Tab-separated table of C-alpha atoms and ligand atoms in Angstrom:
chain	number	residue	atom	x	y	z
H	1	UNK	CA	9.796	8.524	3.265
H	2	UNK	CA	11.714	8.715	6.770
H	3	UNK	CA	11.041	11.790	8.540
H	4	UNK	CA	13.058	12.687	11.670
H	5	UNK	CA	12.033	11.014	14.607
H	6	UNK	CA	9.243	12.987	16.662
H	7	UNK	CA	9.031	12.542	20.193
H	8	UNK	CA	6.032	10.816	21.607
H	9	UNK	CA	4.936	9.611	18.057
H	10	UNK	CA	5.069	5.966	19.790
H	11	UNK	CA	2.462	6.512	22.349
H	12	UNK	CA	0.693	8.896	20.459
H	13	UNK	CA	0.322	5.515	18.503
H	14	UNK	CA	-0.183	3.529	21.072
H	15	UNK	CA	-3.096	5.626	22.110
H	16	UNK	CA	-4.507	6.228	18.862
H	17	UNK	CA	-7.895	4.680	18.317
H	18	UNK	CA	-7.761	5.059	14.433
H	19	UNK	CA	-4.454	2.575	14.349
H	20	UNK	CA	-5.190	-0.913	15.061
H	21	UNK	CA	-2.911	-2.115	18.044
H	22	UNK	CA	-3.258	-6.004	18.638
H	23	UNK	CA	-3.676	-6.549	14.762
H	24	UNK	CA	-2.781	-10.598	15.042
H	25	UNK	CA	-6.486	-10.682	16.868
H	26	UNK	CA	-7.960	-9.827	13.740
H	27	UNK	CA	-6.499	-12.586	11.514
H	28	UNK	CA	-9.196	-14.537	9.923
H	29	UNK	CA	-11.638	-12.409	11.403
H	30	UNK	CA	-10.965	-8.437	9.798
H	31	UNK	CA	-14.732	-7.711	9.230
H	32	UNK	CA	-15.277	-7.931	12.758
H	33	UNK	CA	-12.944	-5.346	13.269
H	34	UNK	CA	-14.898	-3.005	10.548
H	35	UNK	CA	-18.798	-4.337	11.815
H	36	UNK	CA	-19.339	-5.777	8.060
H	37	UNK	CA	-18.322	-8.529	5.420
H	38	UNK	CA	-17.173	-5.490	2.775
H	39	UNK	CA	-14.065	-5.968	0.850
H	40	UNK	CA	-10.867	-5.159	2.618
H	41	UNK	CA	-7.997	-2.919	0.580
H	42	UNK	CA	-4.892	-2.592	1.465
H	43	UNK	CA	-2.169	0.673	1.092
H	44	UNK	CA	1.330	-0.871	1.737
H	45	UNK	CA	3.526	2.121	2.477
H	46	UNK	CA	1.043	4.737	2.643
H	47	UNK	CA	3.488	7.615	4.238
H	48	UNK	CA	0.805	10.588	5.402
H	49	UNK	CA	-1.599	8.350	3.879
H	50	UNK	CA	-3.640	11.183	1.493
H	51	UNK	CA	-4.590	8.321	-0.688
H	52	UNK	CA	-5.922	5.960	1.051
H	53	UNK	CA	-8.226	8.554	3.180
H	54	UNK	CA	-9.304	9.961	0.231
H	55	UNK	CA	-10.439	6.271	-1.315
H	56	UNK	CA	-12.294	5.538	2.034
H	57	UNK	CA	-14.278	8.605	1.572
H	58	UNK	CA	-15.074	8.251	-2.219
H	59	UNK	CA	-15.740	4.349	-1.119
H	60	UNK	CA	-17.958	3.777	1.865
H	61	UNK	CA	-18.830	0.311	1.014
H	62	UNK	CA	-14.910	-0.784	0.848
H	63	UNK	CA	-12.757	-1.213	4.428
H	64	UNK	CA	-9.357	0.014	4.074
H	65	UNK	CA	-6.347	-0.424	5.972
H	66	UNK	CA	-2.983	1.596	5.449
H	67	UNK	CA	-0.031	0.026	6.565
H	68	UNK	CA	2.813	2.271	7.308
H	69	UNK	CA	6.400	0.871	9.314
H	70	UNK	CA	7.257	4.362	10.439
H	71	UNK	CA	6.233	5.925	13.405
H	72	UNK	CA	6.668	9.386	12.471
H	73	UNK	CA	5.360	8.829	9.541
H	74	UNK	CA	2.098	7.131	10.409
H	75	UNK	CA	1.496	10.596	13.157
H	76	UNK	CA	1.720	13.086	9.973
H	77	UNK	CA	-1.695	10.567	8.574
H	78	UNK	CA	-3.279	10.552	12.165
H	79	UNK	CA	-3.393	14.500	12.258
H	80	UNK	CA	-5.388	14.324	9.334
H	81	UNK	CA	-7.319	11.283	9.992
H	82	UNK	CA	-8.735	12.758	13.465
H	83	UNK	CA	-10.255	15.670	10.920
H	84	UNK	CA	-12.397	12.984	9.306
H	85	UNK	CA	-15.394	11.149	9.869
H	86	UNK	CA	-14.609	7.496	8.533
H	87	UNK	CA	-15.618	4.032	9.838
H	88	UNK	CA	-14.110	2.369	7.157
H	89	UNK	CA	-10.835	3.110	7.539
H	90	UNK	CA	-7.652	1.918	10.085
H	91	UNK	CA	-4.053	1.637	10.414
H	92	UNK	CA	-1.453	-0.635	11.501
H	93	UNK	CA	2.352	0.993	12.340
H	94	UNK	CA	3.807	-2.823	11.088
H	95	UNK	CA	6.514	-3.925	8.219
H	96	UNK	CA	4.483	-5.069	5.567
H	97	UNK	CA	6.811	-8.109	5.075
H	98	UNK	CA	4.986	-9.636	8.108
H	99	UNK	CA	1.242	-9.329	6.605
H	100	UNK	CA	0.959	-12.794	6.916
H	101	UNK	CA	0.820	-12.811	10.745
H	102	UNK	CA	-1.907	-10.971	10.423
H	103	UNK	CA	-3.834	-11.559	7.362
H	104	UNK	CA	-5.508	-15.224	6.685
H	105	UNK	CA	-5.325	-16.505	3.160
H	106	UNK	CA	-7.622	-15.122	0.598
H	107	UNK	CA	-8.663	-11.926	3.220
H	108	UNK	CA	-7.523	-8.735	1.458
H	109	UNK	CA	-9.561	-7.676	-1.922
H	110	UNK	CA	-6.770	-5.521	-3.403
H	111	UNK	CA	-3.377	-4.045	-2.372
H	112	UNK	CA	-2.119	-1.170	-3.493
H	113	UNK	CA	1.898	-0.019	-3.875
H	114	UNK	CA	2.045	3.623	-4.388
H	115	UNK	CA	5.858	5.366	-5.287
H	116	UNK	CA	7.075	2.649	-3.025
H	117	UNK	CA	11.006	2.865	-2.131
H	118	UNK	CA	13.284	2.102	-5.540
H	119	UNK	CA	16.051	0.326	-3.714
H	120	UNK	CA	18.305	0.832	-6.896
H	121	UNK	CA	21.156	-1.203	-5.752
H	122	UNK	CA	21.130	-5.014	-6.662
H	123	UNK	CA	22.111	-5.653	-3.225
H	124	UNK	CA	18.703	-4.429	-1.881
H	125	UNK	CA	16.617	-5.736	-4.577
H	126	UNK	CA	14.493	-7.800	-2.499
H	127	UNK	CA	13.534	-4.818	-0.199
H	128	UNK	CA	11.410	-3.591	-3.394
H	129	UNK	CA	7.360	-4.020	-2.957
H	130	UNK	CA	7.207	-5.785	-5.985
H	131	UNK	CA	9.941	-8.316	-5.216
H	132	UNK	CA	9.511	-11.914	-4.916
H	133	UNK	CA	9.435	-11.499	-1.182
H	134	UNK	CA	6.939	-9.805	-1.059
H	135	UNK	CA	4.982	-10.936	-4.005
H	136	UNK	CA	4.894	-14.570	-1.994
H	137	UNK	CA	3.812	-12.442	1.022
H	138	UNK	CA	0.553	-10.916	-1.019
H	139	UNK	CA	-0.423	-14.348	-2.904
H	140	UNK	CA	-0.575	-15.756	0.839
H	141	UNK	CA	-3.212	-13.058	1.590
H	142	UNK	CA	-5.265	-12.036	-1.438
H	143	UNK	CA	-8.345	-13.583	-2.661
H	144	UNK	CA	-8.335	-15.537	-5.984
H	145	UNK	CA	-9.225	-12.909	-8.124
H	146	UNK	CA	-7.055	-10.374	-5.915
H	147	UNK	CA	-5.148	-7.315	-7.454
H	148	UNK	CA	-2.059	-4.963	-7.281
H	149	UNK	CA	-2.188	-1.799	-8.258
H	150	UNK	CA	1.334	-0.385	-8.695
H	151	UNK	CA	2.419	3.737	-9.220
H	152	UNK	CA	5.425	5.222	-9.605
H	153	UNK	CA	7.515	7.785	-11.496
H	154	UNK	CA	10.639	5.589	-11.208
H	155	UNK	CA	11.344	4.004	-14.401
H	156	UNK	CA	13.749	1.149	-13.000
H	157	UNK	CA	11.645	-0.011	-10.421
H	158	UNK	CA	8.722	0.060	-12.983
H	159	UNK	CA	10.365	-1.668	-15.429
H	160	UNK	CA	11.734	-4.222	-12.724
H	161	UNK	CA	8.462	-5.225	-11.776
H	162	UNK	CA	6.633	-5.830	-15.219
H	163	UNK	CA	9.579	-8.581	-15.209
H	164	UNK	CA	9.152	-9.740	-11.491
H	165	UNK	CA	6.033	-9.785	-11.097
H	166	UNK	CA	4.856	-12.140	-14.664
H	167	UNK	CA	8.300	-14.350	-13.242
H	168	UNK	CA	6.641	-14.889	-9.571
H	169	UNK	CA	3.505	-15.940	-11.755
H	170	UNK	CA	1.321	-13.087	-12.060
H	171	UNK	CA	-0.658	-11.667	-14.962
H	172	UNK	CA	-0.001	-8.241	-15.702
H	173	UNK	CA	-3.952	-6.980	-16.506
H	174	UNK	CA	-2.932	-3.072	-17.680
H	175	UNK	CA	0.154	-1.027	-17.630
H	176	UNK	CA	1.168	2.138	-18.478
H	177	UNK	CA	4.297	4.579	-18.671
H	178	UNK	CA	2.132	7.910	-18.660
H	179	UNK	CA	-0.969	7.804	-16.225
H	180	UNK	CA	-2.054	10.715	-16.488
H	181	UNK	CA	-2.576	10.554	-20.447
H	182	UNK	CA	-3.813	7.405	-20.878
H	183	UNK	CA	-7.215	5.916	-20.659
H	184	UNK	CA	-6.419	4.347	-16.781
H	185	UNK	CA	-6.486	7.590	-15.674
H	186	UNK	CA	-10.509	7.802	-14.863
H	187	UNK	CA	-10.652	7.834	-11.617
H	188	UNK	CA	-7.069	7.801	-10.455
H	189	UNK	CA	-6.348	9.133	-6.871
H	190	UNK	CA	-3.545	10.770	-6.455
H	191	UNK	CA	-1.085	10.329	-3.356
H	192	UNK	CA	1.326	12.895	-1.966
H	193	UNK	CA	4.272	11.733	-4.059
H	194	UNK	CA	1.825	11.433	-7.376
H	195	UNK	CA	0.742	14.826	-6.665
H	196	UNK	CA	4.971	16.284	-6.481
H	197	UNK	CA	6.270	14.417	-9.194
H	198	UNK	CA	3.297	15.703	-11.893
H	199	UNK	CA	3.685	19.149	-10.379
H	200	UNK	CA	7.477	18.727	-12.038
H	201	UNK	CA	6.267	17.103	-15.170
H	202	UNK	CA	7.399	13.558	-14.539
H	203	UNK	CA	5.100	10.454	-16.386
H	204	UNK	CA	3.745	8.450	-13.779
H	205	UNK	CA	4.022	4.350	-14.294
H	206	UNK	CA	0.845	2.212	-13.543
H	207	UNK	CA	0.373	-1.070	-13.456
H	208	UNK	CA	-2.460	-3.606	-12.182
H	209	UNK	CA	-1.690	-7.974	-11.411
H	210	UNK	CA	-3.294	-10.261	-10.652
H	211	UNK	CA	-2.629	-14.111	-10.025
H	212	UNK	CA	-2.336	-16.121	-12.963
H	213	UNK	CA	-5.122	-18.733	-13.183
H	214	UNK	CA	-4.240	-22.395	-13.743
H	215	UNK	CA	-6.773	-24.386	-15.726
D	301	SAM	N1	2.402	5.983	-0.746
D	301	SAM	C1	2.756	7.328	-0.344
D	301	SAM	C2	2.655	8.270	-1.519
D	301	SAM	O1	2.593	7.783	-2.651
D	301	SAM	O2	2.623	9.488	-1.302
D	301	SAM	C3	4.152	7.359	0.336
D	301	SAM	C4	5.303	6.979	-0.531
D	301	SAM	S1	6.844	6.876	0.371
D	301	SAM	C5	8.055	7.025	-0.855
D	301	SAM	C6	6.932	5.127	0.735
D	301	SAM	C7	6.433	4.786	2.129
D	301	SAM	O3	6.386	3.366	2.249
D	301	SAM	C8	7.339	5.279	3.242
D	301	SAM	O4	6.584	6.035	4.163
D	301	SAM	C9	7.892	4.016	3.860
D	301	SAM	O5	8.120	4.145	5.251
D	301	SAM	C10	6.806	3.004	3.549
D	301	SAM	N2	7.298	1.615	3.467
D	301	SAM	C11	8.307	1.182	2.698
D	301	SAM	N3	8.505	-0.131	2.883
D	301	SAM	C12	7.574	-0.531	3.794
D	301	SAM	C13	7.263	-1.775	4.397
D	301	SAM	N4	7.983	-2.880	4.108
D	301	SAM	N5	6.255	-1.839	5.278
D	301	SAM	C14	5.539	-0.727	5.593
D	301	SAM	N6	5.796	0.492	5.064
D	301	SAM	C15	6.794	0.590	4.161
């Protein structure tokens, strides 16, 4: 999602107190940006960020942060954020490929890659989410018995990732091609895209990895 540039989004950003602004401070040290040792989750790419605002509500005793590169983007889920009344919940307007500079090893519970971009072209392949780029980038930062939860309605990039991600030395824990009709559906949240693409009837791909264990 790239929406036209809106003037001011920047400082609107900049000023925001629901978007974290010096996020390196918090490396190592996330729960004492939330006031508590509670889990921390992660949305990577989560556009006007529905999903994520809806988890922090159904889940006060998990700290969320959505990460989101695009300015414009990241106002659309500060309009809606400002209607809420969340602790547990922050932003950060950075490329997710740099997580590392501001995550310590082992610090995030669970990351989440919802109808992230499908880069079809081989060219581009290792802009995917699931790529090894930045499947090296998540080991660095997820506990030891940290997931990914994958969505999306696009077959290629689904079927992509149940190869890179068991290559790049993951365990793939449950997968589906239909969502919606199969038994991982209790409790799904639906995002924005989730939410367009059923309206028109299209299966939704799921898929949940963790780190394979060495013995
Ligand atoms: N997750 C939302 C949903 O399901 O409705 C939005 C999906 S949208 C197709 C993908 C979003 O991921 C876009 O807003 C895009 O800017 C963001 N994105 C893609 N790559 C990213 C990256 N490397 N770092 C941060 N955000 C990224």
């Amino acid at each position: 999602m790239r929406l036209r540039h809106i003037k001011g989004a920047e400082q609107q950003i900049a000023e925001s107190p629901y978007v974290i602004q010096n996020p390196e401070a918090f490396k190592g040290n996330w729960s004492a940006c939330f006031g508590n040792d509670a889990p921390i989750e992660i949305e990577v790419g989560m556009g006007k960020g529905k999903f994520i605002m809806d988890l922090a509500a159904a889940n006060p005793h998990i700290n969320y942060l959505g990460i989101e590169r695009y300015s414009s983007v990241l106002l659309r889920a500060l309009q809606k954020r400002s209607a809420l009344e969340l602790s547990n919940i922050f932003f950060l307007c950075i490329d997710a490929k740099e997580m590392t500079d501001y995550f310590a090893p082992g610090e995030i519970s669970r990351i989440y890659l919802n109808f992230s971009d499908p880069w079809p072209k081989d060219r581009h392949a290792k802009r995917r989410l699931t790529s090894p780029v930045f499947l090296n980038v998540y080991d660095q930062i997820l506990k030891p018995d940290g997931v990914i939860e994958f969505k999306t309605d696009n077959r290629g990039l689904f079927d992509y990732s149940l190869e890179s991600i068991p290559e790049a030395g993951w365990d793939i824990l449950a997968s589906t091609l239909d969502l919606h009709h199969s038994d991982m559906a209790e409790g799904n949240v639906m995002t924005e895209y989730e939410t367009k693409f059923a309206s028109e009837g299209k299966p939704i791909c799921k898929l949940v990895a963790s780190r394979r264990r060495s013995f």
